[in-house]
XYZ file of C-alpha atoms in Angstrom:
305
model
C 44.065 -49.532 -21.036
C 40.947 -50.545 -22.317
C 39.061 -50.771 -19.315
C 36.718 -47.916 -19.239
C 36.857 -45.608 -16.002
C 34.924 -45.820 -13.393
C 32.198 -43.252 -12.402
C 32.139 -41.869 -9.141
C 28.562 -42.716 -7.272
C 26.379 -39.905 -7.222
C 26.601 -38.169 -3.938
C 23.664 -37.362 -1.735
C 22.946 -34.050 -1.690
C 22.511 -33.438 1.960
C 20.429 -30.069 1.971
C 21.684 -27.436 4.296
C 20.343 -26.535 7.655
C 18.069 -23.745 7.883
C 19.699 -21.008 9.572
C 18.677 -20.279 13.180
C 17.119 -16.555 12.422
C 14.815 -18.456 9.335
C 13.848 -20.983 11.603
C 13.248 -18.400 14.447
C 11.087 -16.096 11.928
C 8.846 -19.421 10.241
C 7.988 -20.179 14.201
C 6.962 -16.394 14.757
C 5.072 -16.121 11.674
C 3.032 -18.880 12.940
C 2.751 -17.695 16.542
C -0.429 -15.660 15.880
C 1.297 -13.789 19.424
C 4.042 -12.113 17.908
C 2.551 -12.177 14.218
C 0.389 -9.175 16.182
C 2.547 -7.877 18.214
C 5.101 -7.791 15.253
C 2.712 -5.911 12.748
C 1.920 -3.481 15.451
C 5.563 -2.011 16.137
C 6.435 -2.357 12.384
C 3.993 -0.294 11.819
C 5.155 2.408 15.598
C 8.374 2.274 13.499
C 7.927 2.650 10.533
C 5.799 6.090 11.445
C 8.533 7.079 13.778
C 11.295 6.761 10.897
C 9.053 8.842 8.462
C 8.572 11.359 10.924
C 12.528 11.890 11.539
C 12.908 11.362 7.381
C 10.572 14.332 6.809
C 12.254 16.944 9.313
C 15.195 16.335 7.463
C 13.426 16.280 3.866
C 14.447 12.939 2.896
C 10.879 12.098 2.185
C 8.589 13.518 -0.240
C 5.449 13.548 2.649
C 4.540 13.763 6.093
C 2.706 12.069 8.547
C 1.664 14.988 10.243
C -0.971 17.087 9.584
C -0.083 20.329 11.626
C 3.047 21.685 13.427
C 2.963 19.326 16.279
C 4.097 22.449 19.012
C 1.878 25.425 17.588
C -0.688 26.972 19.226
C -4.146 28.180 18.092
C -6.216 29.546 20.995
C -9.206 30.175 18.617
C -9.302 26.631 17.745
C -8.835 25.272 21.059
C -10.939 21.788 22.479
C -12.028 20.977 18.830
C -13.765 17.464 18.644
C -12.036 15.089 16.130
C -12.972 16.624 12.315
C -11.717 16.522 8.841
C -9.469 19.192 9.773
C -7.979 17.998 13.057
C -8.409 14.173 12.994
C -7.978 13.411 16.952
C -8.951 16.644 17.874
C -6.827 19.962 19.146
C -5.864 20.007 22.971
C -6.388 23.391 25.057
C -3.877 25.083 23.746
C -5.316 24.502 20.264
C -2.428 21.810 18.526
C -3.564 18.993 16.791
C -3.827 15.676 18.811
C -3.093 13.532 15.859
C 0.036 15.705 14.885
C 1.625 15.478 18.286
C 0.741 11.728 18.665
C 2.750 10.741 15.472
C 5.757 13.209 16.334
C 5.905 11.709 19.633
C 5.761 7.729 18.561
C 10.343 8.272 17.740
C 10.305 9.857 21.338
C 8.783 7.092 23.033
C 10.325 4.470 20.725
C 13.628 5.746 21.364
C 13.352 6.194 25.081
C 12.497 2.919 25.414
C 14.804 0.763 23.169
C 17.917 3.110 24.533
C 17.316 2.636 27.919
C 17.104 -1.285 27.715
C 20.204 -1.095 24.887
C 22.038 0.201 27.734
C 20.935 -1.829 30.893
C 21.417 -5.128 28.796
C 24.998 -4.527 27.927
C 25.852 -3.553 31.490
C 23.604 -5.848 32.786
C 25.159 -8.576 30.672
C 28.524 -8.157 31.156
C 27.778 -8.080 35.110
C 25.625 -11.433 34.439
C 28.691 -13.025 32.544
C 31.488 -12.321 35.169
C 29.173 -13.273 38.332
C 28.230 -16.468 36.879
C 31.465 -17.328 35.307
C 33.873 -16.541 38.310
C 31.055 -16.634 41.120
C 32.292 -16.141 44.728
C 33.150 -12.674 45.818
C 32.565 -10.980 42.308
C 28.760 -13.448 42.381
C 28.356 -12.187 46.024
C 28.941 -8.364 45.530
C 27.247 -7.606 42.269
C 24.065 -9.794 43.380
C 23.944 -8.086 46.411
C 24.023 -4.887 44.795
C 21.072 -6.004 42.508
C 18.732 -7.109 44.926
C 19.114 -3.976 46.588
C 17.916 -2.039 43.288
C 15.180 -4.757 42.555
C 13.827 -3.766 46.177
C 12.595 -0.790 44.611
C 9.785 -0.778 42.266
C 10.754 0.532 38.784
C 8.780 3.579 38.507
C 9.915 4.702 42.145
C 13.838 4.158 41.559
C 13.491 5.732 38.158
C 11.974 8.733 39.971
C 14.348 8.810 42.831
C 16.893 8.926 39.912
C 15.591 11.751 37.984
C 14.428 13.680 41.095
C 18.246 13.883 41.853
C 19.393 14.501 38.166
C 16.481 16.425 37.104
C 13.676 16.387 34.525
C 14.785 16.009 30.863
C 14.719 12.956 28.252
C 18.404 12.095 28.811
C 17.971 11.993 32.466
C 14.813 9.689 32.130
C 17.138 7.173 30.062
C 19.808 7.074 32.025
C 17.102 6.267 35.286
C 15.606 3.857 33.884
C 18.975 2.270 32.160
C 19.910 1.997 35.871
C 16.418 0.153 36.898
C 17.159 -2.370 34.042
C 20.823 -3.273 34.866
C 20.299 -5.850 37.803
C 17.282 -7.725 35.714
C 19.694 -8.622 32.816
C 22.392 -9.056 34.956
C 20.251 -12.000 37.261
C 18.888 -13.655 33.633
C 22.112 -13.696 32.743
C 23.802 -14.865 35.852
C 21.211 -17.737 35.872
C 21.951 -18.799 32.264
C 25.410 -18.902 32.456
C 25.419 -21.256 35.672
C 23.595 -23.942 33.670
C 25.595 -23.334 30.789
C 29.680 -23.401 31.853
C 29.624 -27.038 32.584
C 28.409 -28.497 29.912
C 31.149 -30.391 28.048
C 31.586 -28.261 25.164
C 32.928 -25.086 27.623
C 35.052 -27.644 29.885
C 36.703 -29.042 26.635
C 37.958 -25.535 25.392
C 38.923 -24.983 29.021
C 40.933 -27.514 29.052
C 42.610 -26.499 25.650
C 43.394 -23.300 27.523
C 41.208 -21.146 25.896
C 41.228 -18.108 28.100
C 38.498 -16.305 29.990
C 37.646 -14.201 27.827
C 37.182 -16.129 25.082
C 35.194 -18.583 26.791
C 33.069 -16.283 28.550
C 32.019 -14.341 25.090
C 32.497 -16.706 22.082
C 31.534 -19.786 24.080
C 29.382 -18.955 26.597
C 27.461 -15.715 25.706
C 26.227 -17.136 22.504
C 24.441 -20.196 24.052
C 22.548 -17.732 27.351
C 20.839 -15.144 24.555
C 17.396 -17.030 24.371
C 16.603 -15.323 27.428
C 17.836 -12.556 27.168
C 16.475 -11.550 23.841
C 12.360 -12.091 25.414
C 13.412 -10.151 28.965
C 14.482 -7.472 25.869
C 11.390 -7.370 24.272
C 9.498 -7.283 28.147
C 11.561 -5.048 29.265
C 11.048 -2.206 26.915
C 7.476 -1.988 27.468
C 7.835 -1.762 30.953
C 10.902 1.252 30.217
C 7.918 2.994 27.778
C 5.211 2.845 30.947
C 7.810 4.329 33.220
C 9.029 7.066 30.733
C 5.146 7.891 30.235
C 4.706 7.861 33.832
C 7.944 9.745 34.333
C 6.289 12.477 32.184
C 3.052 12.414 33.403
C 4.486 13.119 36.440
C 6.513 15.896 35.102
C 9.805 14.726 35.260
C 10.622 13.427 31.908
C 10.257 14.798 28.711
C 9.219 19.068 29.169
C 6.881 21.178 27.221
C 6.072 21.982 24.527
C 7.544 18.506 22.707
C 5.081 16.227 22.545
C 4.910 13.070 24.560
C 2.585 10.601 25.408
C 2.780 10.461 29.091
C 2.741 14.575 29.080
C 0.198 15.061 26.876
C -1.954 12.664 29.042
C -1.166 14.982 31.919
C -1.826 17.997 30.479
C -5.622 16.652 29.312
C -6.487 14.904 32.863
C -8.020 18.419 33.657
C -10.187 18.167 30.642
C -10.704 14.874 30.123
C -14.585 14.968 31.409
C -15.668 17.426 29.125
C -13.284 16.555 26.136
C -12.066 12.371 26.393
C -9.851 12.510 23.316
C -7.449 15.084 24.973
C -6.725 11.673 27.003
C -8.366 9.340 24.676
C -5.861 9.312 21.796
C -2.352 9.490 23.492
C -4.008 6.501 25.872
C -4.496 4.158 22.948
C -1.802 4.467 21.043
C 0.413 3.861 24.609
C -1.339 0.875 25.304
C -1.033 -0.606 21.428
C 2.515 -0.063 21.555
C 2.912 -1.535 25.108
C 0.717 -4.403 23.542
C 2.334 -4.927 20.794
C 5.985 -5.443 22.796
C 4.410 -7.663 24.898
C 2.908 -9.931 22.741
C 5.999 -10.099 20.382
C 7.852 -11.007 23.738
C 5.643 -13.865 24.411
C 5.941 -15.114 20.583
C 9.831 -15.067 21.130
C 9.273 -17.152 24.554
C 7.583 -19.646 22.739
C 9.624 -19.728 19.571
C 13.129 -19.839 21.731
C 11.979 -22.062 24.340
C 13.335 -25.746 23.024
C 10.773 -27.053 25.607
C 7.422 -25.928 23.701
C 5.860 -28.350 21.771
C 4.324 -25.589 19.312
């Protein structure tokens, strides 16, 4: 045939979607919020991985000056120096030492403890939404009686029972954050089972499960993801009070909340026994807090930022 073929129309090159977590991550880079809050617990974690790196030798340095748990008598109270950069306390260890050592301890008692509450609490959330009735009724009932209790005070009625340690602290306050993931979720999943998208597998007779966890679960995590962030400040303020208190975390290893008890006596006469430990449990508080309220505003299809 001498007719010449035909060339197929160039096609449109539709560009592809950003994904969700690179849209999520452009809208926190320009919430100046969570651009903060995120540059202060990179840098929390990043100091508490190099610390656990360096017991183990995997790194070449350390963070830490001194031995974070000996004592020199002779060189107790010093004021911050070249030698000791925060100080020694009254037993004579270096401030800055046991400040950096315990930055994995409070990092881990607080992302553990909400790990654990949210996948109970979830899981509750998803099967008293989803079914409601007597399953909505009992496991809301039990929540509201442990969201009666302020936080710190059910945590301690917890450990007061179990006794003071660092596992016993995480499983008290694990406890404490069950019912608040279980009510966000709860709520989420009543606005979101029917919608038309869940009611249409339904009615393919997609099963429970499946519609509770590949249909359902994905769609409530907004939420859940900035009560996350929240909620493990609020576990690292109750571990530190927990210790302060005596009850968590027990001498000699450093922690934030004990080493703030065991300077109140001297804080008068020497501030950075107190000083020190205070600030860097306040930036790390901050810096959850502020990352949280970044995430609200970047999830939240309402804002207009």
């Amino acid at each position: 045939m001498g007719s010449t073929a035909k060339q197929q129309p160039d096609r449109e090159e539709v560009a592809a979607p950003e994904s969700r977590f690179k849209n999520l991550m452009k809208k926190l880079v320009r919430n100046k919020s969570s651009l903060i809050g995120g540059i202060i617990l990179i840098i929390f974690t990043l100091i508490a991985l190099s610390t656990l790196l360096s017991q183990f030798r995997i790194l070449p340095f350390d963070l830490m000056t001194h031995d974070p748990t000996s004592t020199d008598v002779l060189n107790d109270f010093e004021s911050p120096s070249s030698e000791h950069w925060f100080g020694t306390d009254h037993n004579g260890r270096d401030i800055y030492s046991r400040i950096i050592y315990g930055t994995h301890l409070t990092l881990y008692v607080g992302v553990l403890s909400v790990a654990i509450g949210a996948v109970f609490g979830i899981v509750l959330g998803l099967f008293a939404g989803y079914y409601g009735r007597i399953i909505d009724s009992v496991i809301m009932r039990v929540s509201d009686v442990l969201l009666a209790f302020p936080g710190i005070l059910l945590a301690l009625a917890i450990v007061s029972a179990l006794g003071p340690s660092l596992n016993n602290v995480i499983i008290a306050l694990s406890i404490y954050n069950i019912p608040v993931f279980a009510r966000i979720t709860r709520a989420s999943v009543l606005e979101v089972k029917s919608v038309e998208y869940v009611e249409a597998v339904r009615a393919l007779g997609a099963k429970d499960g499946k519609i509770i966890f590949q249909h359902i679960l994905p769609n409530v995590g907004s939420p859940i993801i900035v009560q996350a962030s929240l909620q493990v400040a609020t576990s690292i303020l109750s571990a530190a009070g927990l210790s302060f208190l005596g009850l968590g975390v027990q001498p000699p290893t450093p922690e934030w909340g004990a080493m703030l008890n065991s300077g109140r006596s001297y804080m008068w006469d020497n501030p950075h026994l107190t000083l020190f430990p205070g600030i860097a449990l306040v930036l790390i508080v901050l810096g959850f807090n502020m990352l949280g309220d970044g995430l609200r505003d970047a999830l939240d299809p309402r804002s207009k930022k």
